[in-house]
PDB file of C-alpha atoms in Angstrom:
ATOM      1  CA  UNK A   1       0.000   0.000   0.000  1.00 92.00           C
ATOM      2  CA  UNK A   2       1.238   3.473  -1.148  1.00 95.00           C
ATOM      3  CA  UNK A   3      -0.391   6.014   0.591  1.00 96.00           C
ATOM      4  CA  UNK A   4      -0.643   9.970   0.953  1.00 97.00           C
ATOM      5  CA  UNK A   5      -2.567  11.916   3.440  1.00 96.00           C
ATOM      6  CA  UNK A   6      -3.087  15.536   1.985  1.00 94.00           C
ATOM      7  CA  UNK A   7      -4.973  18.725   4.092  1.00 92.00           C
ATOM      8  CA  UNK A   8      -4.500  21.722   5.928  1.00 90.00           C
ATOM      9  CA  UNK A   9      -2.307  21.837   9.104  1.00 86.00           C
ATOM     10  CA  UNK A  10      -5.248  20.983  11.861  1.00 86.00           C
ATOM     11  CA  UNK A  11      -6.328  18.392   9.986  1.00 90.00           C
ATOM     12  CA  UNK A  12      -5.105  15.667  12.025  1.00 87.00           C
ATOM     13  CA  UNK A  13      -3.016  13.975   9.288  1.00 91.00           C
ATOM     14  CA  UNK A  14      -0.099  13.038  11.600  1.00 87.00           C
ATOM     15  CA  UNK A  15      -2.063  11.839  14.228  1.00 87.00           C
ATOM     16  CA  UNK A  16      -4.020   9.372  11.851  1.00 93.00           C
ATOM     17  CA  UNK A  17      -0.313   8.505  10.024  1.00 93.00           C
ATOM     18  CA  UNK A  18       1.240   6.994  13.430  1.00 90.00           C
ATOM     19  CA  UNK A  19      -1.837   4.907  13.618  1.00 93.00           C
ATOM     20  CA  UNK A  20      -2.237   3.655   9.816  1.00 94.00           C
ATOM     21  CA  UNK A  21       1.704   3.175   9.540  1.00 94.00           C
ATOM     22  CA  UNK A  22       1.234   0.571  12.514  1.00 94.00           C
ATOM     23  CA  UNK A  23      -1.952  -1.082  11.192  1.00 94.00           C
ATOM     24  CA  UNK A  24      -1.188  -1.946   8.304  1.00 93.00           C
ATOM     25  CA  UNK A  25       2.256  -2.317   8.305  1.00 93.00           C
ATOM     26  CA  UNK A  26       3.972   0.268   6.331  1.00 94.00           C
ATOM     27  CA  UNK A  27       6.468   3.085   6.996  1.00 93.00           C
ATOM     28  CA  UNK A  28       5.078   6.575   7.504  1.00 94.00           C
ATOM     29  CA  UNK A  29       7.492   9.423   6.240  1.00 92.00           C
ATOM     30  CA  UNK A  30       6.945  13.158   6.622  1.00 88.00           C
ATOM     31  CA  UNK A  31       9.332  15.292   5.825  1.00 84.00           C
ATOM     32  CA  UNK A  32       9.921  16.914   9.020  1.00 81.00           C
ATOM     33  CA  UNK A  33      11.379  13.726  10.411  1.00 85.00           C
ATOM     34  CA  UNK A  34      13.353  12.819   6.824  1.00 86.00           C
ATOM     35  CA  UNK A  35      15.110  16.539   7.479  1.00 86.00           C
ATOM     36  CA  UNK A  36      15.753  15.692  11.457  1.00 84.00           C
ATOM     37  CA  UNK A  37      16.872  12.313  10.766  1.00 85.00           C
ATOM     38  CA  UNK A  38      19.447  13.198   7.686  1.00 87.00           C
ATOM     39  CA  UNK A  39      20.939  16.215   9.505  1.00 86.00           C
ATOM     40  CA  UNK A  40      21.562  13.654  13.644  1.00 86.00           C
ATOM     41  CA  UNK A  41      23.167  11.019  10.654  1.00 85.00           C
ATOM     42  CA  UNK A  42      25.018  13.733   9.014  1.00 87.00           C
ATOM     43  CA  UNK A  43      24.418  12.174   5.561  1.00 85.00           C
ATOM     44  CA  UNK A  44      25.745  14.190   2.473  1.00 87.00           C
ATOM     45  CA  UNK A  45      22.420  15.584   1.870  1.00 86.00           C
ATOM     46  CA  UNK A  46      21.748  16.302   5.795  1.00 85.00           C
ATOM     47  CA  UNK A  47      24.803  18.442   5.549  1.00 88.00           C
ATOM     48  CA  UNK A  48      23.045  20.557   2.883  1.00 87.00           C
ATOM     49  CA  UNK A  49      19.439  20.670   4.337  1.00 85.00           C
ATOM     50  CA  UNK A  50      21.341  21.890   7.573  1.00 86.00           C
ATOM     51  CA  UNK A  51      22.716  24.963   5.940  1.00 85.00           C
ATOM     52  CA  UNK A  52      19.271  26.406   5.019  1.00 81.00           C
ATOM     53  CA  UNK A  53      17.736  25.332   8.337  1.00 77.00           C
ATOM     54  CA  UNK A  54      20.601  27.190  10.262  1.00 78.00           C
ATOM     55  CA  UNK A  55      19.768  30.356   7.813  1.00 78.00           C
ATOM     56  CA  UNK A  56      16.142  30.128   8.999  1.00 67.00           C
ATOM     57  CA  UNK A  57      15.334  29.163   5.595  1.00 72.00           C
ATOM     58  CA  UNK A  58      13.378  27.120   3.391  1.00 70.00           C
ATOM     59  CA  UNK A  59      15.223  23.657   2.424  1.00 81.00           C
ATOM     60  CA  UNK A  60      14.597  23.625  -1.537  1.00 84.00           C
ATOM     61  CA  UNK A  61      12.625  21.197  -3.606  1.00 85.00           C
ATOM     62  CA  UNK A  62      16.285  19.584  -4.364  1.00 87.00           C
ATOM     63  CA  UNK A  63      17.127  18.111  -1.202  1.00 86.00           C
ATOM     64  CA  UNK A  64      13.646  17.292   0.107  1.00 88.00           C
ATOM     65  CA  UNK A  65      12.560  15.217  -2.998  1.00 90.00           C
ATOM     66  CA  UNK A  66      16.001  13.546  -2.817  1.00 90.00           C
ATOM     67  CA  UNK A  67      15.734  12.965   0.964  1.00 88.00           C
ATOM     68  CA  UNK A  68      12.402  11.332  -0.032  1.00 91.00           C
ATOM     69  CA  UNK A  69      13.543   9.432  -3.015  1.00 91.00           C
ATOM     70  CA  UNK A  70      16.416   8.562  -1.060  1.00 88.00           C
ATOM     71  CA  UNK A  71      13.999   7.053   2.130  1.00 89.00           C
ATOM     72  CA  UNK A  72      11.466   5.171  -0.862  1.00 92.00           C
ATOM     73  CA  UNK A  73      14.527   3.247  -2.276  1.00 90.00           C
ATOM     74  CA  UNK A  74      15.185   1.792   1.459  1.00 89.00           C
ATOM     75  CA  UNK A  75      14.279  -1.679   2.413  1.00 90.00           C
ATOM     76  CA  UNK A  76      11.926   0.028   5.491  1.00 90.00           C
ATOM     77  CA  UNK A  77       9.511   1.249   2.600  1.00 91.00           C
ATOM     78  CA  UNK A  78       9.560  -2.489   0.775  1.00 88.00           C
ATOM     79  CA  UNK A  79       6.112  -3.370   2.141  1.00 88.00           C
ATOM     80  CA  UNK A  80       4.810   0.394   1.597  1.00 93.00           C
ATOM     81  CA  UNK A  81       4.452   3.903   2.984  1.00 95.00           C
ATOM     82  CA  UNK A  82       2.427   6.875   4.181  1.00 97.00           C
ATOM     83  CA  UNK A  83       3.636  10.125   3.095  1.00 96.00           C
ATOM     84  CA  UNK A  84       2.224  12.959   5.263  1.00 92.00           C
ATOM     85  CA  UNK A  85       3.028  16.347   4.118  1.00 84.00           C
ATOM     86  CA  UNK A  86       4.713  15.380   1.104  1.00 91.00           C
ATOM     87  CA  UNK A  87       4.676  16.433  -1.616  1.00 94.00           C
ATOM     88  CA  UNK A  88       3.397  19.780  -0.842  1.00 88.00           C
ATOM     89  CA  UNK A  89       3.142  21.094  -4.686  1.00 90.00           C
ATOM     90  CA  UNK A  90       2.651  19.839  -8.194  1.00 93.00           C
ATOM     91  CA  UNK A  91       6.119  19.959  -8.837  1.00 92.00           C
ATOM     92  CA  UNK A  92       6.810  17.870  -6.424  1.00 93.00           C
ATOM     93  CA  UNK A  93       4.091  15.055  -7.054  1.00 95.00           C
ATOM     94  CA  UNK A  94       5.424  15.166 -10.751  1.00 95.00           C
ATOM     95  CA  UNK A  95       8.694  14.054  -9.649  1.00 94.00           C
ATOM     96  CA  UNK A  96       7.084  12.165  -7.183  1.00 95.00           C
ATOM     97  CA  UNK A  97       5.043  10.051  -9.956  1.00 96.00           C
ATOM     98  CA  UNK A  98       8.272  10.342 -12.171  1.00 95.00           C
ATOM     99  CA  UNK A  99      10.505   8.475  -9.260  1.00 94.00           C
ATOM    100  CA  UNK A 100       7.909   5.648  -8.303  1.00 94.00           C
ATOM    101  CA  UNK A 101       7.315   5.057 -12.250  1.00 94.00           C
ATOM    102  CA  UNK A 102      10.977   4.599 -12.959  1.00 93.00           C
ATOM    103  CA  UNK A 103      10.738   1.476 -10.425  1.00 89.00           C
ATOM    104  CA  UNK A 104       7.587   0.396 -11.356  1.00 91.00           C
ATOM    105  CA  UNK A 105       5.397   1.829  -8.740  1.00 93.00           C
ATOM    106  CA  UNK A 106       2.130   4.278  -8.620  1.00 94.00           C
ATOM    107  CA  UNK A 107       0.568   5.927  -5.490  1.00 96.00           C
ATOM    108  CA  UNK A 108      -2.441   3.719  -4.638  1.00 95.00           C
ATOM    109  CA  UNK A 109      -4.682   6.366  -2.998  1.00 96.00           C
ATOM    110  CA  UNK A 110      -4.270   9.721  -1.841  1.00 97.00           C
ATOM    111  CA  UNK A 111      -6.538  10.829   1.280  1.00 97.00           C
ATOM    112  CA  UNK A 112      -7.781  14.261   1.260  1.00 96.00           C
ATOM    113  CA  UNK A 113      -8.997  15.415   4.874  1.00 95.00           C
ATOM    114  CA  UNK A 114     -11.459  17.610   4.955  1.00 93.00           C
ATOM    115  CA  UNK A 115     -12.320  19.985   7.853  1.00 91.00           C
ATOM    116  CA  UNK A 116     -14.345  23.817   8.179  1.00 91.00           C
ATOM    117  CA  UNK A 117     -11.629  26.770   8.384  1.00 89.00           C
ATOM    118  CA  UNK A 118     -13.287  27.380  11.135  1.00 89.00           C
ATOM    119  CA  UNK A 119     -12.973  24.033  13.026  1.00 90.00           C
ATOM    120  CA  UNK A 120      -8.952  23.838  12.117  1.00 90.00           C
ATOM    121  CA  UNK A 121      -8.676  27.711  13.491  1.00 90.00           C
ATOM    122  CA  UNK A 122     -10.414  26.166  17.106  1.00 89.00           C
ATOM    123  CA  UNK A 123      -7.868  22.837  16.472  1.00 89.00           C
ATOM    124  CA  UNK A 124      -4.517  24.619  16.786  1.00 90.00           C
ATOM    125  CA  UNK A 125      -5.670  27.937  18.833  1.00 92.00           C
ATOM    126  CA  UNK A 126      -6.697  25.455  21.671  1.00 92.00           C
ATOM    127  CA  UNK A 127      -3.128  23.691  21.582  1.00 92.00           C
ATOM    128  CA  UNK A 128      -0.896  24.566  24.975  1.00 95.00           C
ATOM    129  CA  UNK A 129       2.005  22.976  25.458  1.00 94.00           C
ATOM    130  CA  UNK A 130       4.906  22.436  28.371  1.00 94.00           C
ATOM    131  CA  UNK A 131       8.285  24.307  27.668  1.00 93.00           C
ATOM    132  CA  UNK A 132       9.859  21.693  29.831  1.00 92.00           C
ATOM    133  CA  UNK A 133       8.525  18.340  29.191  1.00 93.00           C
ATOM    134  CA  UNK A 134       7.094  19.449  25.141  1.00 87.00           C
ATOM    135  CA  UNK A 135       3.597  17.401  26.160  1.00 92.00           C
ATOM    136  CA  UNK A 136       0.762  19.207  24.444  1.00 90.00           C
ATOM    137  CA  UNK A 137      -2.637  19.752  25.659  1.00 93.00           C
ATOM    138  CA  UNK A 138      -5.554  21.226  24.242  1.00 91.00           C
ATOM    139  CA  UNK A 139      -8.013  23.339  25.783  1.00 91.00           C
ATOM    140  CA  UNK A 140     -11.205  21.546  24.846  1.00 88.00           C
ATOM    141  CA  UNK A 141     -10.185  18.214  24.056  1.00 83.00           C
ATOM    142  CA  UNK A 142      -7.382  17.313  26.391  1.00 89.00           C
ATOM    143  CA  UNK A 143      -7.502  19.933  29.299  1.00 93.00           C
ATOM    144  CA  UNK A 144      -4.766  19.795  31.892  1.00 95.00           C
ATOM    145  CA  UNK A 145      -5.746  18.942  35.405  1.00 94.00           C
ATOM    146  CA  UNK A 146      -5.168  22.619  36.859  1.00 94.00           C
ATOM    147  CA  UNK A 147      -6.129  25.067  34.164  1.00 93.00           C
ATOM    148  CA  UNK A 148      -3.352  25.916  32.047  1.00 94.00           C
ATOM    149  CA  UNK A 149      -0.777  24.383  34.286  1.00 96.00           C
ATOM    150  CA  UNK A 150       1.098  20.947  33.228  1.00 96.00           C
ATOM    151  CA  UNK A 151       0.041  17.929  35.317  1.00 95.00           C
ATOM    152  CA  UNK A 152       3.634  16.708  35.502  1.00 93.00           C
ATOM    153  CA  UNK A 153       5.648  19.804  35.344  1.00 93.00           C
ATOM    154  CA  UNK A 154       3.537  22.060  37.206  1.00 93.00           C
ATOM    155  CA  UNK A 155       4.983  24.681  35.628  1.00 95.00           C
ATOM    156  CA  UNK A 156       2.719  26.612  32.974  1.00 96.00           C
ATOM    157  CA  UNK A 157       1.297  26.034  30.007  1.00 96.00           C
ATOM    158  CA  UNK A 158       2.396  28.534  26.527  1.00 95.00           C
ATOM    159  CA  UNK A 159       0.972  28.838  23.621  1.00 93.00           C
ATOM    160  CA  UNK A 160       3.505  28.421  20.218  1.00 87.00           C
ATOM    161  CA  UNK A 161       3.395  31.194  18.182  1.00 84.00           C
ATOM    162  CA  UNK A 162       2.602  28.799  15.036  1.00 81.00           C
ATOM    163  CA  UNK A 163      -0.569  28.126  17.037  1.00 87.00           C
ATOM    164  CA  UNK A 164      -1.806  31.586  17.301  1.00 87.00           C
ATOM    165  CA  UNK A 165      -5.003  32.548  15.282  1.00 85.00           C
ATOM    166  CA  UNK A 166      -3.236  35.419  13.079  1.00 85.00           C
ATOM    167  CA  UNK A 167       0.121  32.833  12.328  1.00 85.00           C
ATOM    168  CA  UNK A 168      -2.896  29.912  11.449  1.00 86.00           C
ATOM    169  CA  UNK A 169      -4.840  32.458   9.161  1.00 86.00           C
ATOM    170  CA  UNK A 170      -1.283  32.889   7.137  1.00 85.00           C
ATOM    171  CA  UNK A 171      -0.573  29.057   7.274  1.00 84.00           C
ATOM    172  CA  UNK A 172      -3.441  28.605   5.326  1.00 88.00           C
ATOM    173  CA  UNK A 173      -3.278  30.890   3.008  1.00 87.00           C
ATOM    174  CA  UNK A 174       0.021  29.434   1.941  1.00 83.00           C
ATOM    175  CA  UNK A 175      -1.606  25.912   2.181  1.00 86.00           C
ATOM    176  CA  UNK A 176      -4.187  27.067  -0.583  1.00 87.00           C
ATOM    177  CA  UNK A 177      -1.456  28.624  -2.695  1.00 87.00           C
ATOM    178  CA  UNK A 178       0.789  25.659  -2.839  1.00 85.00           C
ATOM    179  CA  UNK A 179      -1.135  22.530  -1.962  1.00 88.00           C
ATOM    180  CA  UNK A 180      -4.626  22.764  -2.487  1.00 91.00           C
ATOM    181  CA  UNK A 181      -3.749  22.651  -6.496  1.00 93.00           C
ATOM    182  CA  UNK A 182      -2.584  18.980  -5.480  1.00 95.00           C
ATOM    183  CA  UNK A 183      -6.237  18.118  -5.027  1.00 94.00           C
ATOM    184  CA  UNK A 184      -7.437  18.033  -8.999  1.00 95.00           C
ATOM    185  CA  UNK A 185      -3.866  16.892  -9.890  1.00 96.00           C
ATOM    186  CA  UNK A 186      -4.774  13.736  -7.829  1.00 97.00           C
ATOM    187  CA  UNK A 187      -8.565  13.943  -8.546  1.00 96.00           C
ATOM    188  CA  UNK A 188      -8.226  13.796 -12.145  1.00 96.00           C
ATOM    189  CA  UNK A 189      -5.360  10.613 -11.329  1.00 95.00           C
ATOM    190  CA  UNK A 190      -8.537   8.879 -10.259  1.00 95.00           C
ATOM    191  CA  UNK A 191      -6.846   8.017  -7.200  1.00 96.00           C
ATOM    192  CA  UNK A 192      -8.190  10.774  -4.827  1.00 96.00           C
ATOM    193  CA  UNK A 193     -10.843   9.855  -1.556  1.00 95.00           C
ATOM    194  CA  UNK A 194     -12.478  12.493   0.540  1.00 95.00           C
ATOM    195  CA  UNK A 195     -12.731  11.739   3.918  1.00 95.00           C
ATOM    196  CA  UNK A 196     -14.700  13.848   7.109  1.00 94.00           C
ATOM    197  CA  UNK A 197     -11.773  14.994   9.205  1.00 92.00           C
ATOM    198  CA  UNK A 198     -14.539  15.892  11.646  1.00 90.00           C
ATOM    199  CA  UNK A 199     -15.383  14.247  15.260  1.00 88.00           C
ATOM    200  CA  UNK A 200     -13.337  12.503  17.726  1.00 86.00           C
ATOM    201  CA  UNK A 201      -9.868  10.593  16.906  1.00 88.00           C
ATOM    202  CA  UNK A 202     -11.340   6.728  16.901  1.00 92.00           C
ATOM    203  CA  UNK A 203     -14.318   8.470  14.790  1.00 93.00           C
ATOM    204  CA  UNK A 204     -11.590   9.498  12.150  1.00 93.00           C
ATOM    205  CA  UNK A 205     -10.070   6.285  12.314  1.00 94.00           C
ATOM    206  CA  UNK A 206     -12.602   4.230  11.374  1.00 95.00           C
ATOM    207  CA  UNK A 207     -13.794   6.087   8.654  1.00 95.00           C
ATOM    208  CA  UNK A 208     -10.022   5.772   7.793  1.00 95.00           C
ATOM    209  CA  UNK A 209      -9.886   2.112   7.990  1.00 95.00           C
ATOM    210  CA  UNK A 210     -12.957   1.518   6.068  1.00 94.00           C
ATOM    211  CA  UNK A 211     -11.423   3.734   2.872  1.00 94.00           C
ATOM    212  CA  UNK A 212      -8.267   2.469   3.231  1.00 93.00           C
ATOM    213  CA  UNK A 213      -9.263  -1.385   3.343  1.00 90.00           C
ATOM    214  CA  UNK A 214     -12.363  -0.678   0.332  1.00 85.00           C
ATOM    215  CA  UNK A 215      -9.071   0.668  -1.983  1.00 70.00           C
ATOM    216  CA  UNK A 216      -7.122  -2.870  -1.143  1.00 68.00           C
TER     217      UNK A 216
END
């Protein structure tokens, strides 16, 4: 199974990954953790993505798609994979698709979560997390014991910048500038599902499941 898991941040991609990675047996890569893991191995292309990210800046299309590439070729992604957050434009899917041809290979479905701007906005404001122990909580969901004070830290809660309602607003705006265009690309693949990114986590998950085994 070849797998990607596309949406705005809020979504709750990630969150669903870790659990369809370990049900049905595949690797889940995102590129945040490609980028961390090249750089603490200090692999030839970690050594470049570390420049930029010491700059403050964007790693280019390059080195990501090679990091990617480089992960896919691995014997870890033999029996499949998840990619979440990746790719992130159509250039990147095209090479992508170009890669996974070359070796005989095609994306078998591409996930689409859907959510109101409105419900992702309430998602990430609500997230508070510890600056000493890095669990996060969220104000409606998962509330800490003693409002806005960690239950093992005791020490309190702060709110990321990233997770503030003006830095969300400008999050998605680049999200519908770069990404959403990947929705038709994939649609007119015939390999794109909808799904409700609505409701509890085990809600998600089963709707998950259910698409996910129906495309077997």
């Amino acid at each position: 199974m070849r797998v990607i898991f596309l949406g705005p941040p809020g979504v709750g991609k990630g969150t669903q990954a870790e659990f369809i990675a370990k049900k049905f047996g595949i690797q889940k890569l995102s590129t945040g953790d490609l980028l961390r893991e090249s750089v603490d191995r200090g692999t030839t292309l970690g050594k470049e993505a570390k420049l930029f990210m010491e700059r403050g800046e964007l790693v280019p299309d390059n080195v990501v798609i090679g990091l990617v590439e480089e992960k896919l070729a691995s014997s870890e992604c033999r029996e499949g994979f998840l990619l979440d957050g990746f790719p992130r434009t159509v250039a990147q899917a095209d090479k992508l698709s170009t890669f996974l041809g070359g070796n005989g290979e095609a994306i078998d479905r591409v996930v689409y979560f859907s959510l109101p701007e409105s419900d992702i906005i309430e998602r990430i404001s609500g997230r508070r997390s510890c600056p000493k122990c890095k669990v996060v909580y969220h104000l409606k969901s998962i509330p800490p014991k003693k409002n806005g004070v960690c239950n093992e830290c005791e020490v309190p809660l702060i709110q990321r910048t990233d997770d503030k309602p003006e830095t969300i607003q400008s999050r998605l705006v680049v999200y519908q500038k770069q990404t959403e265009p990947l929705i038709q690309y994939y649609k007119d693949r015939g390999i794109l599902s909808e799904l409700d990114g609505s409701g509890v986590v085990s809600t998600v998950q089963d709707r998950l499941v259910a698409l996910l085994t129906q495309s077997r």
